[in-house]
Amino acid sequence: MTTAPTAPNVAIIGAGPAGLMAAETLARRGIAVDLYDAMPSPGRKFLLAGVGGMNITHSEAFEPFLARYRERAGDLRPMLDDFTPAQLREWIHGLGIDTFVGSSGRVFPTDMKAAPLLRAWLKRLRDSGVRLHTRHRWRGCSADGALRFDSPDGTLSVRPAATLLALGGGSWPRLGSDARWVGELQAHGVAIAPLQASNCGFEVAGWSALLRDRFAGAPIKNISLALAGQATRKGEFVLTEKGVEGSLVYALSAAIREEIARHGSALILLDLLPERSQQQLAQALGKPRGSQSRGKHIRRQAGLEGAKSALLHECLAADTFNDPQALAAAIKALPIELLRPRPLAEAISSAGGVPFEELDANLMLRKLPGVFCAGEMLDWEAPTGGYLLTACFATGRAAALGLLRWLG
């Protein structure tokens, strides 16, 4: 075993957005920072989030923005007040990366990529003296309080002045967020809210072979989705071999998951044609179809074809198609029963983690003085749209400032 010399420095474990922001916050204030990560390079999940467009934050007004964090909005408010989405954009501009607001209100780097932002950020951190240690997997704390790591050079033991954990949740474990920290913190008496899939797909009882073979992966666009007790949302989702996924499903994933937990399943209602009323559809579908096939008649009068038409036939009894009123009602509220979320490893993010009740106002663990937590390992969740990253940045900064206050 090799032992690092004792020094008045801070150890940050986890080189994702929260850990990197904590490192920058501390280094700017003259703290010596050692940043450890189990992966060969930092920001693996951050880079994956940038595939298809790096959605960094959202431009909506602050109160609606804050409400996206649901029951944890009150806990996150002071941190998001202190590092707002607007301030996050200014911080990105300071790295030499321009941003723009898309039509949905989402904020992106001008080139839509994560890699240039991460490269500029890592350079700034190196220039400020942050020491990055990759391939260092945290193995917990020894009996005397030292941090233990598996490193390329063997077992390493370090004793920093304080430790900040930014180890992520439990989604996409191959990128480093494998949740091994859960057992370690529980061994020290820290209560952990069970990790659950968030921003995830859901399974149905089973699609027909026709739907699976011909339409798995097909988008269902320009629809509205409703869940009992929730506001209707417009958008799109994707049919999968097992069920449904995509942005519209992700936006309601927390509510769907909770409904399944309460009742064993969740019923979602799809409006396949939100721009047309039920009365208009019933009148159009009630027109004589003559020699036209039923499918062609529905396509001509309602504009339903492809995956939407297949989904309609999948979910409705055959005699419904003979009743224009019943068919119109079904098109406006097509029921799909969801039975379970897809596995946590496939989810975009995770719910659960370290409850705020286990932390003091500085985000320090009450049962482990000198150990602070930030990022997705905290017990909060949010939909996609920039909310996840914004809270990771904000909590990383807040935990670093709390650590500074604790150090005095």
C-alpha atoms as one frame of an Amber mdcrd trajectory, in Angstrom:
protein
   0.000   0.000   0.000   1.212   3.503  -0.837   0.242   6.411   1.379  -0.035
   9.971   0.127   1.536  12.653   2.339  -0.827  14.570   4.572  -1.644  17.966
   3.065  -4.319  20.633   3.632  -6.136  19.774   0.426  -9.639  18.681  -0.577
 -10.540  15.431  -2.335 -13.409  15.394  -4.821 -14.577  11.973  -5.937 -16.415
  11.961  -9.242 -15.464  13.983 -12.323 -18.904  14.635 -13.762 -20.546  18.088
 -13.954 -21.095  18.382 -10.181 -17.559  17.308  -9.290 -15.949  19.499 -11.930
 -17.958  22.534 -10.824 -17.019  21.872  -7.198 -13.357  21.620  -8.204 -13.493
  24.943 -10.036 -15.282  26.676  -7.157 -12.670  25.507  -4.655  -9.619  26.081
  -6.860 -10.691  29.658  -7.569 -10.527  30.280  -3.835  -7.016  28.926  -3.436
  -7.857  25.406  -2.244  -5.625  22.556  -3.424  -7.938  20.076  -5.144  -7.367
  16.417  -5.986 -10.118  15.167  -8.288 -10.553  11.384  -8.508 -12.577   9.413
 -11.042 -12.917   5.683 -11.672 -13.071   6.061 -15.457 -10.124   6.530 -17.850
 -11.275  10.079 -18.625 -13.588  12.628 -16.953 -17.109  13.601 -17.935 -18.117
  10.348 -19.646 -21.852  10.740 -19.007 -21.653  14.473 -19.737 -20.294  13.644
 -23.198 -23.036  11.078 -23.767 -25.636  13.699 -22.853 -24.216  15.811 -25.675
 -24.839  13.192 -28.339 -27.582  14.643 -30.521 -27.295  18.109 -28.966 -25.878
  19.379 -25.677 -28.957  20.701 -23.852 -27.243  22.606 -21.058 -30.173  24.395
 -19.370 -33.595  25.966 -20.036 -34.672  29.554 -20.556 -38.130  29.478 -18.949
 -39.015  31.795 -16.055 -37.476  30.834 -12.722 -40.604  29.727 -10.832 -41.821
  27.310 -13.536 -38.211  26.159 -13.898 -37.978  25.457 -10.175 -41.291  23.592
 -10.190 -39.750  20.940 -12.474 -37.980  19.578  -9.400 -41.321  18.732  -7.806
 -41.154  17.912  -4.093 -37.452  18.829  -3.893 -37.936  22.317  -5.343 -37.736
  23.865  -1.875 -34.460  22.106  -1.087 -32.889  23.143  -4.376 -34.208  26.713
  -4.434 -31.314  28.362  -2.536 -28.748  26.627  -4.740 -30.532  27.512  -7.968
 -31.077  31.046  -6.686 -27.331  31.288  -6.174 -26.456  29.829  -9.575 -29.353
  30.465 -11.930 -29.767  29.166 -15.480 -28.822  32.648 -16.714 -25.630  32.572
 -14.646 -24.878  29.112 -15.995 -25.072  30.494 -19.539 -22.717  33.325 -18.581
 -20.310  30.787 -17.115 -20.343  28.824 -20.388 -19.695  32.023 -22.343 -16.688
  32.580 -20.089 -15.248  29.332 -21.453 -15.451  30.794 -24.952 -18.560  28.765
 -25.863 -21.548  30.640 -27.288 -25.098  29.464 -26.609 -28.530  29.879 -28.169
 -32.133  29.270 -27.142 -34.018  26.741 -29.244 -37.661  26.941 -30.226 -38.633
  24.840 -27.173 -36.805  27.189 -24.789 -33.930  24.778 -24.299 -30.429  26.237
 -24.241 -27.624  24.720 -26.330 -24.002  25.513 -27.164 -23.927  27.023 -30.645
 -22.186  23.977 -32.100 -24.551  21.642 -30.153 -21.568  19.638 -28.862 -20.351
  18.751 -25.368 -16.725  17.921 -26.203 -15.475  21.491 -26.901 -17.080  22.727
 -23.677 -15.519  19.906 -21.657 -12.076  20.456 -23.210 -12.143  24.174 -22.405
 -13.335  23.444 -18.880 -10.647  20.855 -18.175  -7.975  23.249 -19.419  -9.237
  25.922 -17.034  -9.151  23.420 -14.168  -5.625  22.294 -14.980  -4.493  25.899
 -15.235  -5.984  26.584 -11.796  -3.982  23.729 -10.264  -6.626  20.995 -10.013
  -4.953  17.566 -10.056  -6.996  14.952 -11.910  -6.516  11.282 -11.006  -8.294
   8.923 -13.442  -8.714   5.169 -12.978  -8.998   5.737  -9.239 -12.003   3.851
  -7.889 -13.146   4.864  -4.406 -13.387   1.936  -2.017 -14.713   3.856   0.955
 -13.137   4.991   4.184 -10.816   3.017   6.435 -11.326   2.742  10.179  -9.120
   5.774  10.762 -11.097   7.914   8.291  -8.681   7.810   5.343 -10.058   7.476
   1.805  -9.141   4.255   0.013  -8.784   3.947  -3.762  -7.934   1.199  -6.199
  -5.468   2.876  -8.558  -3.170   1.801 -11.409  -0.373   1.707  -8.821  -2.261
  -0.384  -6.303  -4.240   0.559  -3.209  -3.968   4.233  -2.347  -4.861   5.860
   0.971  -5.309   9.629   1.295  -6.377  11.856   4.145  -7.690  15.209   2.853
  -8.896  18.096   4.958 -12.388  17.466   3.558 -14.049  15.239   0.966 -16.750
  16.025  -1.585 -18.625  13.123  -3.153 -20.127  13.639  -6.613 -20.532  10.003
  -7.608 -23.679  10.212  -9.712 -26.794   8.073  -9.513 -27.358   4.576 -10.831
 -28.135   5.049 -14.528 -25.676   4.184 -17.307 -23.293   2.340 -14.943 -20.847
   1.583 -17.762 -20.054   5.312 -17.808 -19.159   5.357 -14.118 -22.439   5.980
 -12.249 -22.653   2.483 -10.800 -24.027   3.449  -7.353 -21.398   1.429  -5.469
 -21.318   4.295  -2.999 -24.756   3.340  -1.644 -23.510   0.447   0.472 -20.497
   2.398   1.687 -22.625   5.274   3.013 -25.204   2.927   4.470 -22.396   1.193
   6.386 -21.794   4.530   8.102 -25.455   4.850   9.061 -26.502   7.187   6.245
 -30.083   6.564   5.089 -30.394   6.264   1.302 -33.639   6.620  -0.648 -33.768
   3.632  -3.050 -32.486   4.436  -6.521 -35.145   4.208  -9.232 -35.249   4.775
 -12.966 -36.133   8.326 -14.010 -36.511   9.751 -17.518 -37.012   6.184 -18.656
 -39.112   4.019 -20.922 -41.970   1.813 -19.740 -43.174  -1.657 -20.615 -46.632
  -2.813 -21.656 -48.068  -6.314 -21.252 -46.835  -7.104 -24.744 -47.216  -5.745
 -28.262 -48.342  -7.966 -31.088 -45.681  -9.453 -33.365 -46.868  -7.124 -36.143
 -46.310  -3.991 -34.067 -42.944  -5.203 -32.756 -41.616  -6.272 -36.151 -42.835
  -3.348 -38.232 -42.989  -0.385 -35.872 -40.501  -0.851 -32.999 -38.421   2.332
 -33.105 -41.097   4.335 -34.924 -41.851   7.820 -33.553 -45.413   8.820 -32.666
 -45.367  12.562 -33.336 -47.662  15.539 -32.787 -49.751  13.972 -30.046 -50.864
  14.781 -26.517 -50.485  12.486 -23.542 -52.448  12.573 -20.302 -52.119  10.747
 -17.001 -54.886  10.922 -14.431 -54.365  13.946 -12.224 -51.597  15.362 -14.427
 -51.686  18.136 -17.001 -51.870  17.080 -20.633 -48.587  17.461 -22.496 -47.882
  17.708 -26.192 -44.900  16.160 -27.917 -43.790  12.792 -29.225 -42.568   9.408
 -28.089 -41.198   6.209 -29.623 -42.641   2.716 -29.800 -40.222   0.061 -28.564
 -40.254  -3.728 -28.595 -41.325  -3.691 -24.956 -43.447  -0.534 -24.746 -42.824
   3.199 -25.053 -40.052   5.716 -24.452 -39.006   9.183 -25.606 -39.258  12.807
 -24.535 -42.997  12.914 -23.846 -42.826   9.751 -21.732 -39.715  11.001 -19.919
 -41.501  14.223 -18.961 -44.098  12.186 -17.068 -41.870   9.337 -15.938 -41.907
  10.280 -12.239 -45.702  10.495 -12.137 -46.068   7.262 -14.147 -43.615   5.439
 -11.877 -45.466   6.602  -8.766 -48.819   5.572 -10.243 -47.443   2.088 -10.939
 -46.112   1.869  -7.374 -49.544   2.773  -5.974 -51.790   0.707  -8.242 -49.630
  -1.847 -10.034 -50.021  -0.160 -13.411 -50.567   3.258 -14.958 -53.021   4.168
 -17.689 -51.932   6.841 -20.137 -54.339   8.373 -22.635 -53.080   9.471 -26.042
 -54.711  12.106 -28.177 -53.490  11.092 -31.620 -54.951  14.192 -33.292 -54.886
  17.071 -30.774 -55.572  19.659 -33.478 -59.021  18.177 -34.242 -62.008  17.887
 -31.939 -63.831  14.650 -31.238 -66.948  16.026 -32.928 -65.033  16.910 -36.091
 -63.520  13.426 -36.215 -66.850  11.703 -35.640 -68.434  13.691 -38.479 -65.556
  12.899 -40.844 -65.424   9.208 -39.954 -69.209   8.934 -40.275 -69.118   9.789
 -43.966 -69.998   6.909 -46.305 -66.848   5.053 -47.342 -68.363   3.319 -50.343
 -65.966   0.790 -51.831 -62.992   2.103 -49.838 -61.375  -0.187 -47.330 -61.808
   0.721 -43.705 -58.119   1.551 -43.383 -58.155   3.850 -46.393 -61.287   5.566
 -45.133 -59.678   6.280 -41.751 -56.520   7.477 -43.473 -58.421   9.862 -45.749
 -60.842  11.205 -43.146 -58.577  11.308 -40.065 -55.095  11.347 -41.563 -53.996
   8.368 -39.492 -51.497   6.010 -41.072 -48.288   4.132 -40.383 -47.369   3.741
 -36.716 -50.352   5.754 -35.468 -52.768   3.558 -37.392 -51.001   0.407 -36.195
 -51.195   1.620 -32.588 -54.896   2.316 -32.980 -55.542  -1.222 -34.241 -53.316
  -2.634 -31.481 -55.315  -1.045 -28.674 -58.937  -1.181 -29.896 -61.455  -3.950
 -30.330 -62.428  -4.607 -33.940 -66.057  -3.497 -33.516 -64.918  -0.018 -32.372
 -63.940   0.742 -35.979 -67.545   0.311 -37.060 -68.787   3.068 -34.735 -67.632
   6.570 -35.807 -68.457   8.084 -32.417 -66.569   5.403 -30.463 -63.649   5.525
 -32.899 -63.401   9.305 -32.636 -63.452   9.065 -28.842 -60.667   6.466 -28.944
 -58.504   8.570 -31.254 -58.818  11.434 -28.761 -58.110   9.249 -25.705 -56.388
   6.014 -26.709 -55.641   4.007 -23.543 -52.286   2.279 -23.040 -51.558   0.419
 -19.818 -47.959   0.658 -18.588 -46.800  -2.065 -16.198 -43.225  -1.253 -15.179
 -40.325   1.080 -15.920 -37.376  -0.180 -17.916 -34.285  -1.131 -15.853 -32.370
   1.603 -14.041 -29.233   0.899 -16.080 -31.084   2.049 -19.228 -32.567   5.220
 -17.729 -31.288   8.697 -18.545 -31.146   9.538 -14.836 -32.132   8.150 -11.462
 -34.399   9.169  -8.623 -33.498   8.522  -5.005 -30.115   8.824  -3.341 -28.897
  10.803  -0.315 -31.911  12.624   1.180 -31.437  16.280   2.039 -32.519  15.360
   5.551 -29.210  13.495   5.931 -27.310  16.705   5.132 -26.810  19.991   6.900
 -27.142  23.410   5.262 -23.628  23.028   3.804 -24.578  19.705   2.106 -22.345
  17.886   4.612 -23.374  14.439   5.816 -24.463  14.745   9.450 -23.059  11.289
  10.215 -19.751  11.865   8.418 -18.386  15.316   9.316 -16.132  16.657   6.606
 -17.851  14.667   3.841 -20.086  16.616   1.444 -22.391  15.412  -1.358 -23.484
  16.921  -4.666 -25.048  16.121  -8.002 -27.247  13.232  -9.008 -26.367  11.158
  -5.937 -28.633  13.517  -3.977 -32.315  12.593  -3.714 -33.921  14.749  -6.395
 -35.068  14.224  -9.960 -36.089  16.362 -12.902 -37.160  15.874 -16.506 -34.832
  16.237 -19.442 -34.613  19.707 -20.948 -31.536  21.069 -19.180 -32.934  20.704
 -15.661 -30.724  17.745 -14.756 -27.467  19.416 -15.704 -28.418  22.750 -14.163
 -29.037  21.167 -10.762 -25.818  19.149 -10.987 -23.838  22.355 -11.610 -25.694
  24.241  -8.876 -25.361  21.535  -6.210 -21.684  21.037  -7.041 -21.059  24.719
  -6.515 -23.203  24.826  -3.351 -21.419  21.853  -1.785 -18.035  23.428  -2.516
 -19.096  26.694  -0.879 -20.467  24.741   2.090 -17.162  22.916   2.375 -15.320
  26.250   2.410 -17.552  27.508   5.200 -16.891  24.330   7.182 -13.129  24.737
   6.723 -13.455  28.301   7.939
